[in-house]
Short mmCIF file of C-alpha atoms and ligand atoms in Angstrom, two decimals:
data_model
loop_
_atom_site.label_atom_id
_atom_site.label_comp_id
_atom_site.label_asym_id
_atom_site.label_seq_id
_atom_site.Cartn_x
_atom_site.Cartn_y
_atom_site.Cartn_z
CA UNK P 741 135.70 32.15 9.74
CA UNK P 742 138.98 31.23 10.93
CA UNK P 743 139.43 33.38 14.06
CA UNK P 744 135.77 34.16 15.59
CA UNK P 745 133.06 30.91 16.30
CA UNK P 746 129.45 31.18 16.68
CA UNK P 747 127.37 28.88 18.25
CA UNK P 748 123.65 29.06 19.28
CA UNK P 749 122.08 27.61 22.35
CA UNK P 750 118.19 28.90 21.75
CA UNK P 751 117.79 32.54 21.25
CA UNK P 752 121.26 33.25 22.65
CA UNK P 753 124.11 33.16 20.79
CA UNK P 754 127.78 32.53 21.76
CA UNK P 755 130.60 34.40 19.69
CA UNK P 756 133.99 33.44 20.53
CA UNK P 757 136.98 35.42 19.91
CA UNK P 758 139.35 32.02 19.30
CA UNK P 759 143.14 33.15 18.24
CA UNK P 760 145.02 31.17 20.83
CA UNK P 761 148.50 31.77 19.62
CA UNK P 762 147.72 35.92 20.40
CA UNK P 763 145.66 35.06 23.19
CA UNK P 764 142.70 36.21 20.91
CA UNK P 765 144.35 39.56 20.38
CA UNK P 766 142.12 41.50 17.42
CA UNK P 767 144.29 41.72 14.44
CA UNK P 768 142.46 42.83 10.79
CA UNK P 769 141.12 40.05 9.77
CA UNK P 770 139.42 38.88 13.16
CA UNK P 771 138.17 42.47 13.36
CA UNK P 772 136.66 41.65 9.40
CA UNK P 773 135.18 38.33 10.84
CA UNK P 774 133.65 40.03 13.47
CA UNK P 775 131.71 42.44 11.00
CA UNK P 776 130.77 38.80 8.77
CA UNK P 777 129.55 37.16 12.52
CA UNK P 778 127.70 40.75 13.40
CA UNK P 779 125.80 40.61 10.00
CA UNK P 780 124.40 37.03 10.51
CA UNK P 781 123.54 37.85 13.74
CA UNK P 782 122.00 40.40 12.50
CA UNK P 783 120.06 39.01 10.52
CA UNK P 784 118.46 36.03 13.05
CA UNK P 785 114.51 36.61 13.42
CA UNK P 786 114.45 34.65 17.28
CA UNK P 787 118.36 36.09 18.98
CA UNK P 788 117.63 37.60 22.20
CA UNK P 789 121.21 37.56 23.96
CA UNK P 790 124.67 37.73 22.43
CA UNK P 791 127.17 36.40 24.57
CA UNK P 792 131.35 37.68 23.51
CA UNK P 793 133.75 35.93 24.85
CA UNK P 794 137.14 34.41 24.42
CA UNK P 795 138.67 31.14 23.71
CA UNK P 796 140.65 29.25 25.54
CA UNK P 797 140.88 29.85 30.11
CA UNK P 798 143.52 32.29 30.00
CA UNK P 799 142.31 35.29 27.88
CA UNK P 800 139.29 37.30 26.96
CA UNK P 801 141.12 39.85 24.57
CA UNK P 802 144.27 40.60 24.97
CA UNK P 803 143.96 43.64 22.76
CA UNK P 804 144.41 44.57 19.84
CA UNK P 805 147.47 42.95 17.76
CA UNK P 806 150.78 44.96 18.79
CA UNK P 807 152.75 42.62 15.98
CA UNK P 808 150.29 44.39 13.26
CA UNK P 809 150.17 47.53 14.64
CA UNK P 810 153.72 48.09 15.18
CA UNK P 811 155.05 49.00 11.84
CA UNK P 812 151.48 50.24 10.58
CA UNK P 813 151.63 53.52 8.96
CA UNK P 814 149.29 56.23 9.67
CA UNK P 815 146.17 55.15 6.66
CA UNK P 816 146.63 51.50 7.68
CA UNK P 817 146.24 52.68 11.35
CA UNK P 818 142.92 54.50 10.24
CA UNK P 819 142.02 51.87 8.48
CA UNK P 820 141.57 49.64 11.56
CA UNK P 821 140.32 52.30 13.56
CA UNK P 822 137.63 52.75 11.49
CA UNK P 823 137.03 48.64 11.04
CA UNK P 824 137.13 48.57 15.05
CA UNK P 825 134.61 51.37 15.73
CA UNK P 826 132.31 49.69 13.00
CA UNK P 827 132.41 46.99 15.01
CA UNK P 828 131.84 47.97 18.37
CA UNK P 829 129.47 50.64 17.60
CA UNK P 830 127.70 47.59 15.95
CA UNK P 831 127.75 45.05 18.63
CA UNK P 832 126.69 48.37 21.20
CA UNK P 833 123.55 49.47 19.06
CA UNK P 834 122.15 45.67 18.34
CA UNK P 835 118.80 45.30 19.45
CA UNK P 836 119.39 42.47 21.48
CA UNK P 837 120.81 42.24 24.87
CA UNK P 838 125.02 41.31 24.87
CA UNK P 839 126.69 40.42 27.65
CA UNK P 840 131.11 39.99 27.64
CA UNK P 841 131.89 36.42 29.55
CA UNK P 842 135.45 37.90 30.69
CA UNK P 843 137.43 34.96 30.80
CA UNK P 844 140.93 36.11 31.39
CA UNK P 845 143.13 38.93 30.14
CA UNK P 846 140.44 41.72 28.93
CA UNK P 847 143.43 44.52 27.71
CA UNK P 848 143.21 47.40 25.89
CA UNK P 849 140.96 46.57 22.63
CA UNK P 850 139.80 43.53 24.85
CA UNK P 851 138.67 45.70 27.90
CA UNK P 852 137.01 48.14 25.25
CA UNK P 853 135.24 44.93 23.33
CA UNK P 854 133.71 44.12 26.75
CA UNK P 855 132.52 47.92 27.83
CA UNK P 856 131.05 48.26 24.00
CA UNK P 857 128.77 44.84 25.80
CA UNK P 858 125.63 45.67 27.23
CA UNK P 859 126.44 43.81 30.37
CA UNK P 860 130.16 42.27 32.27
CA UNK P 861 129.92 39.15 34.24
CA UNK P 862 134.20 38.65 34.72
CA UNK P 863 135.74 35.24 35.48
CA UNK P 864 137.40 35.29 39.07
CA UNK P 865 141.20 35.26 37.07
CA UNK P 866 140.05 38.24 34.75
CA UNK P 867 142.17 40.83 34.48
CA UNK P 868 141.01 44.50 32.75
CA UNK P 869 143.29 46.94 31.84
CA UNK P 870 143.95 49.70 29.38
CA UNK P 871 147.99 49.50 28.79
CA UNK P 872 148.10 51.86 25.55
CA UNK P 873 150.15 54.61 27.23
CA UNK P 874 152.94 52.37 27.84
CA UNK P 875 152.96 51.21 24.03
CA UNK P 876 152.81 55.36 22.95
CA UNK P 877 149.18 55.01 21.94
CA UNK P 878 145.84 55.81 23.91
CA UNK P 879 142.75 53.58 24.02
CA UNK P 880 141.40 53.78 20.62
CA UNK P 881 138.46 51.39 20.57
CA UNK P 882 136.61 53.52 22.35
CA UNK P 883 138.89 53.30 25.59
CA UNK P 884 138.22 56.67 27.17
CA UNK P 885 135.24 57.43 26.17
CA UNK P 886 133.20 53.97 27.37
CA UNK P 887 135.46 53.55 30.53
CA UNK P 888 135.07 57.14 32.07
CA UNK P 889 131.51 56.66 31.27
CA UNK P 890 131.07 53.40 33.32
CA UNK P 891 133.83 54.26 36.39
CA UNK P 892 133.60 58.27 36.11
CA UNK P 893 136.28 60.04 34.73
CA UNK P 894 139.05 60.69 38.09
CA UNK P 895 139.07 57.02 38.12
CA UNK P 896 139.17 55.97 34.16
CA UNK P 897 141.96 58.70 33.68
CA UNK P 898 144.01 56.99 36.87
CA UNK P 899 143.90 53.47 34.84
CA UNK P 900 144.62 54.95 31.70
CA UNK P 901 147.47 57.06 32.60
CA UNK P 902 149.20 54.43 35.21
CA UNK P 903 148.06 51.42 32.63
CA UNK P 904 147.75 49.50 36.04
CA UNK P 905 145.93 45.73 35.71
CA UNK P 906 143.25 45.43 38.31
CA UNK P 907 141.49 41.84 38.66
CA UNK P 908 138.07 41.40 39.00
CA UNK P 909 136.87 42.11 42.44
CA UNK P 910 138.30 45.75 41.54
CA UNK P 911 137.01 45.55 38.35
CA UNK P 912 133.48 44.87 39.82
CA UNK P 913 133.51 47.20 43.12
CA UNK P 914 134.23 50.47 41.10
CA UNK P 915 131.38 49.32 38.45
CA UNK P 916 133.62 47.92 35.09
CA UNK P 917 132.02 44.72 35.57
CA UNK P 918 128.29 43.68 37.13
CA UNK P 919 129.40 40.21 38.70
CA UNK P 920 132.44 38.11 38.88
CA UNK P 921 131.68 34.24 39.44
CA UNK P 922 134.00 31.22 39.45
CA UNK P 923 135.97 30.67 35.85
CA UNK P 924 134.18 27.03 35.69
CA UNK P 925 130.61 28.86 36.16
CA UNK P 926 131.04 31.69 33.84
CA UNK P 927 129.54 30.60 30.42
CA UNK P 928 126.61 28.56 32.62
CA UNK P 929 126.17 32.21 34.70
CA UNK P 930 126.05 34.24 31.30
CA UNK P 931 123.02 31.35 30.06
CA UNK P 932 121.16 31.85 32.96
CA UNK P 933 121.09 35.69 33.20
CA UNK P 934 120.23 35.37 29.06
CA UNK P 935 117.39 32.86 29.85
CA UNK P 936 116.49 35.70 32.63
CA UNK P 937 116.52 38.74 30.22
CA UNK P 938 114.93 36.34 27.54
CA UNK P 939 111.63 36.54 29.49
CA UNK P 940 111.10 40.43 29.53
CA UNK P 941 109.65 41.73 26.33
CA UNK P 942 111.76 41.79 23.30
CA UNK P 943 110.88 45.02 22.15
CA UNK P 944 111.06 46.46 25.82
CA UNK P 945 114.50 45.53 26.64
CA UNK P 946 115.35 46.99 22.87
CA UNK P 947 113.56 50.19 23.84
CA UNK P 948 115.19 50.41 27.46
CA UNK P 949 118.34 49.66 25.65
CA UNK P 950 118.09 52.75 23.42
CA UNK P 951 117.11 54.82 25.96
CA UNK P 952 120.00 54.06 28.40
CA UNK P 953 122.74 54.20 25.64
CA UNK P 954 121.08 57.35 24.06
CA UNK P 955 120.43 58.77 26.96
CA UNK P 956 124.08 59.43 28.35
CA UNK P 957 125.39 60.98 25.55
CA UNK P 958 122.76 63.91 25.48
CA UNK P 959 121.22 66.41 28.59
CA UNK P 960 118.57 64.89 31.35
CA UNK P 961 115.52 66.81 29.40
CA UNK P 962 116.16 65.24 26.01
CA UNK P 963 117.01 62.06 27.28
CA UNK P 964 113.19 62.13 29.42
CA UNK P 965 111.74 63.26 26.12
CA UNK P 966 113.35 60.32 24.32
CA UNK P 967 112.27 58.10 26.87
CA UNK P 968 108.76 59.45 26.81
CA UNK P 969 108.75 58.72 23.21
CA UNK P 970 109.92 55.02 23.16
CA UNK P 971 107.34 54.78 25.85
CA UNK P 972 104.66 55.99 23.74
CA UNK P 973 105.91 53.18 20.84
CA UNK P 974 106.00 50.51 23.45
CA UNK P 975 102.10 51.07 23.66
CA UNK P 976 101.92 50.62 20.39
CA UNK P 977 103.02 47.04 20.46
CA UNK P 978 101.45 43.34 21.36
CA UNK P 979 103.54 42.56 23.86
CA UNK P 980 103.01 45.83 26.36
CA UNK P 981 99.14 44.10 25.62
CA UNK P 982 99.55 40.63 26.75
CA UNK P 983 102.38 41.23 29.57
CA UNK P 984 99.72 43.64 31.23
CA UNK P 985 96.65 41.11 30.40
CA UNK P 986 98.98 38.10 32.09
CA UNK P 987 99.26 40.61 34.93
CA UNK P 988 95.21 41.29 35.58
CA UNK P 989 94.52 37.46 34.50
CA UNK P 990 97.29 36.42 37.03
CA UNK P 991 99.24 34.36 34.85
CA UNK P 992 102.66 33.61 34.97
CA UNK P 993 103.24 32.24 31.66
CA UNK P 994 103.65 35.15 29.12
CA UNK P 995 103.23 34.66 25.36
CA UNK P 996 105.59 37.73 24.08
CA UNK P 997 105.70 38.37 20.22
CA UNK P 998 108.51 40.50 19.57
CA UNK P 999 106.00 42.58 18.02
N1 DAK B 1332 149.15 41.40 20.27
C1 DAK B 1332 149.87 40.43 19.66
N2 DAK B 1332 150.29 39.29 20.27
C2 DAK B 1332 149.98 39.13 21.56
C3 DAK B 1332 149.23 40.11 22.27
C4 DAK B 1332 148.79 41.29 21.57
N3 DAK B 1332 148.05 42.23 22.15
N4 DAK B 1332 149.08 39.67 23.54
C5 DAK B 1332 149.71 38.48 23.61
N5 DAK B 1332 150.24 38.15 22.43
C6 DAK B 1332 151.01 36.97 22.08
C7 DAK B 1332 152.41 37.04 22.65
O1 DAK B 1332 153.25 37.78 21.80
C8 DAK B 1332 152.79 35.56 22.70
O2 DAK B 1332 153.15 35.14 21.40
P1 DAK B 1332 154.40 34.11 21.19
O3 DAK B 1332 155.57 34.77 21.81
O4 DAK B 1332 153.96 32.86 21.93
O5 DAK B 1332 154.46 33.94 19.70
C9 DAK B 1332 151.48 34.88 23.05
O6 DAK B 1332 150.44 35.82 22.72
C10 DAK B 1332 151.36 34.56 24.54
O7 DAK B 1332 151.62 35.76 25.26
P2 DAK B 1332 152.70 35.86 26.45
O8 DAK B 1332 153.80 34.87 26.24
O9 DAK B 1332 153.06 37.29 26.59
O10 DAK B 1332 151.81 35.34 27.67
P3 DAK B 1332 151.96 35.77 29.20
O11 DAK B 1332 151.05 34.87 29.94
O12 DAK B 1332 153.39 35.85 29.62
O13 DAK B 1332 151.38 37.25 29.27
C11 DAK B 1332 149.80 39.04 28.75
C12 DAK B 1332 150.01 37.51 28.97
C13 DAK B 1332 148.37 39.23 28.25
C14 DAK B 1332 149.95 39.76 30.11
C15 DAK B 1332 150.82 39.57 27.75
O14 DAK B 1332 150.76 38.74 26.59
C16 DAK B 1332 150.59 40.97 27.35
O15 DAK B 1332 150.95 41.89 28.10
N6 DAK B 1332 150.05 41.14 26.14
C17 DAK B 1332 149.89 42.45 25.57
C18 DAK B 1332 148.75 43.15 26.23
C19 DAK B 1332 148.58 44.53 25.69
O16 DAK B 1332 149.43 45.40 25.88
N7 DAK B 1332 147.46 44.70 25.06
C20 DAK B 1332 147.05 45.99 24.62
C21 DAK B 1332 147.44 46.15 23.23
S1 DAK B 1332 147.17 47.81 22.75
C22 DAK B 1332 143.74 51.62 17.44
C23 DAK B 1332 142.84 51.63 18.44
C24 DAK B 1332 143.01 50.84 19.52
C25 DAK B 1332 144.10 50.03 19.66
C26 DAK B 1332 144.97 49.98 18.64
C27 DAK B 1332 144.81 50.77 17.53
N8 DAK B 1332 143.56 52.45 16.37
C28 DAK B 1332 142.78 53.66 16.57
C29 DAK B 1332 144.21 52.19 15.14
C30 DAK B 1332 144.22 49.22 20.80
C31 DAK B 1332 145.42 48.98 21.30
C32 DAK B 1332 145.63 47.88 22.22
O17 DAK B 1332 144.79 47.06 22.52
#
């Protein structure tokens, strides 16, 4: 792969968008490496946490590639449309926790790649954005659909219709992003909050993910029935056995399966 790295560090794994010369915009053929990184990640038995994030100090994503797009025709547009939400519909419905390191410039595809994350931790010099209106477009990586979900929809439509940058103390006080931390503490944040989730349950934390992402997109009565029914698998497993056993025997250390 010539334009996305992966690199483990335990059970999380690091996957770097790394296209300097765009500033790790998302043309094609990242967008196709993405899919090949996806599928071995997919396929690793011990991953809990996937970590996205760009190469480089200067930019997360700095959306998707306006020198491809801009004599596209209407298939080849499609066409990447439908490689795009592939992807991010992907990276959203893994089973394991992701959270986008926002380095830098998180724009249009790049501020959609991070809101298709479970989880934002932003880089004080991050800067989110959605500037498709001024290029004739709208967000089409899942732009006004994810943003309006996380922000609420008076202020999602204001950034989308103004395209106005807002840095990351904005981005975190109206709820885009969970923390911002210094630039120089942002991968070693992202590890620590992995190693954090990496002690709940496995299957829990897949379960609670399903419910929460499920859950939005459907009325409060399904979405407690849904719950009620994940609950009723999580009895089913090992884990929900020996997390409540460490509990009564008052031990810390818990032995979780996965299973
Ligand atoms: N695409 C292609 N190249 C890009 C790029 C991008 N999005 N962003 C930056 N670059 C390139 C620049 O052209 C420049 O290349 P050279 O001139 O050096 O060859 C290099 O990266 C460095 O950029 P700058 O010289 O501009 O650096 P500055 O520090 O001055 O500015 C910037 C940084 C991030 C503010 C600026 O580069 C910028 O405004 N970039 C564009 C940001 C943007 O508008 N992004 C949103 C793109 S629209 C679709 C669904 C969704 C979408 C598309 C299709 N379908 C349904 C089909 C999504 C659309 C978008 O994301």
């Amino acid at each position: 792969m010539e334009n996305i790295r992966l690199e483990y560090r335990g059970e999380t794994a690091v996957l770097t968008v790394d296209r300097p010369k765009a500033l790790n915009a998302l043309n094609s053929a990242t967008l196709r490496e993405m899919e090949e990184a996806l599928s071995l990640l997919e396929e690793q038995k011990d991953l809990r946490t996937v970590i996205v994030t760009g190469g480089g100090e200067k930019s997360f994503v700095a959306g998707a590639d306006i020198s491809e797009m801009v004599n596209a025709s209407a298939p080849e547009g499609r066409e990447m449309a439908l490689l795009a939400k592939r992807c991010f519909e992907r990276l959203e419905q893994m089973p394991v926790v992701t959270i986008a390191a926002v380095n830098g410039y998180a724009l249009g595809g790049g501020c959609e790649l991070a809101m298709a994350c479970d989880i934002r931790v932003a880089a004080e010099n991050a800067i989110f954005g959605q500037p498709e209106c001024g290029l004739g477009i709208l967000p089409g990586f899942g732009g006004t659909q994810r943003l309006a979900r996380l922000v609420g929809k008076g202020l999602a439509k204001e950034l989308i219709f103004t395209c106005r940058r807002i840095d990351a103390q904005e981005a975190c006080r109206i709820g885009l992003v969970n923390q911002v931390v210094p630039q120089t503490e942002l991968l070693e944040s992202c590890l620590a909050m992995a190693e954090e989730i990496g002690r709940s349950a496995p299957l829990g934390v897949a379960y609670a993910k399903q419910a929460i992402n499920a859950g939005l997109d459907i009325d409060l009565d399904s979405g407690l029935q849904m719950e009620a029914n994940l609950f009723g698998l999580a009895f089913a497993t090992q884990d929900k056995h020996e997390g409540m056993t460490a509990f009564l025997e008052k031990r810390k250390e818990k032995h979780f399966s996965g299973q």
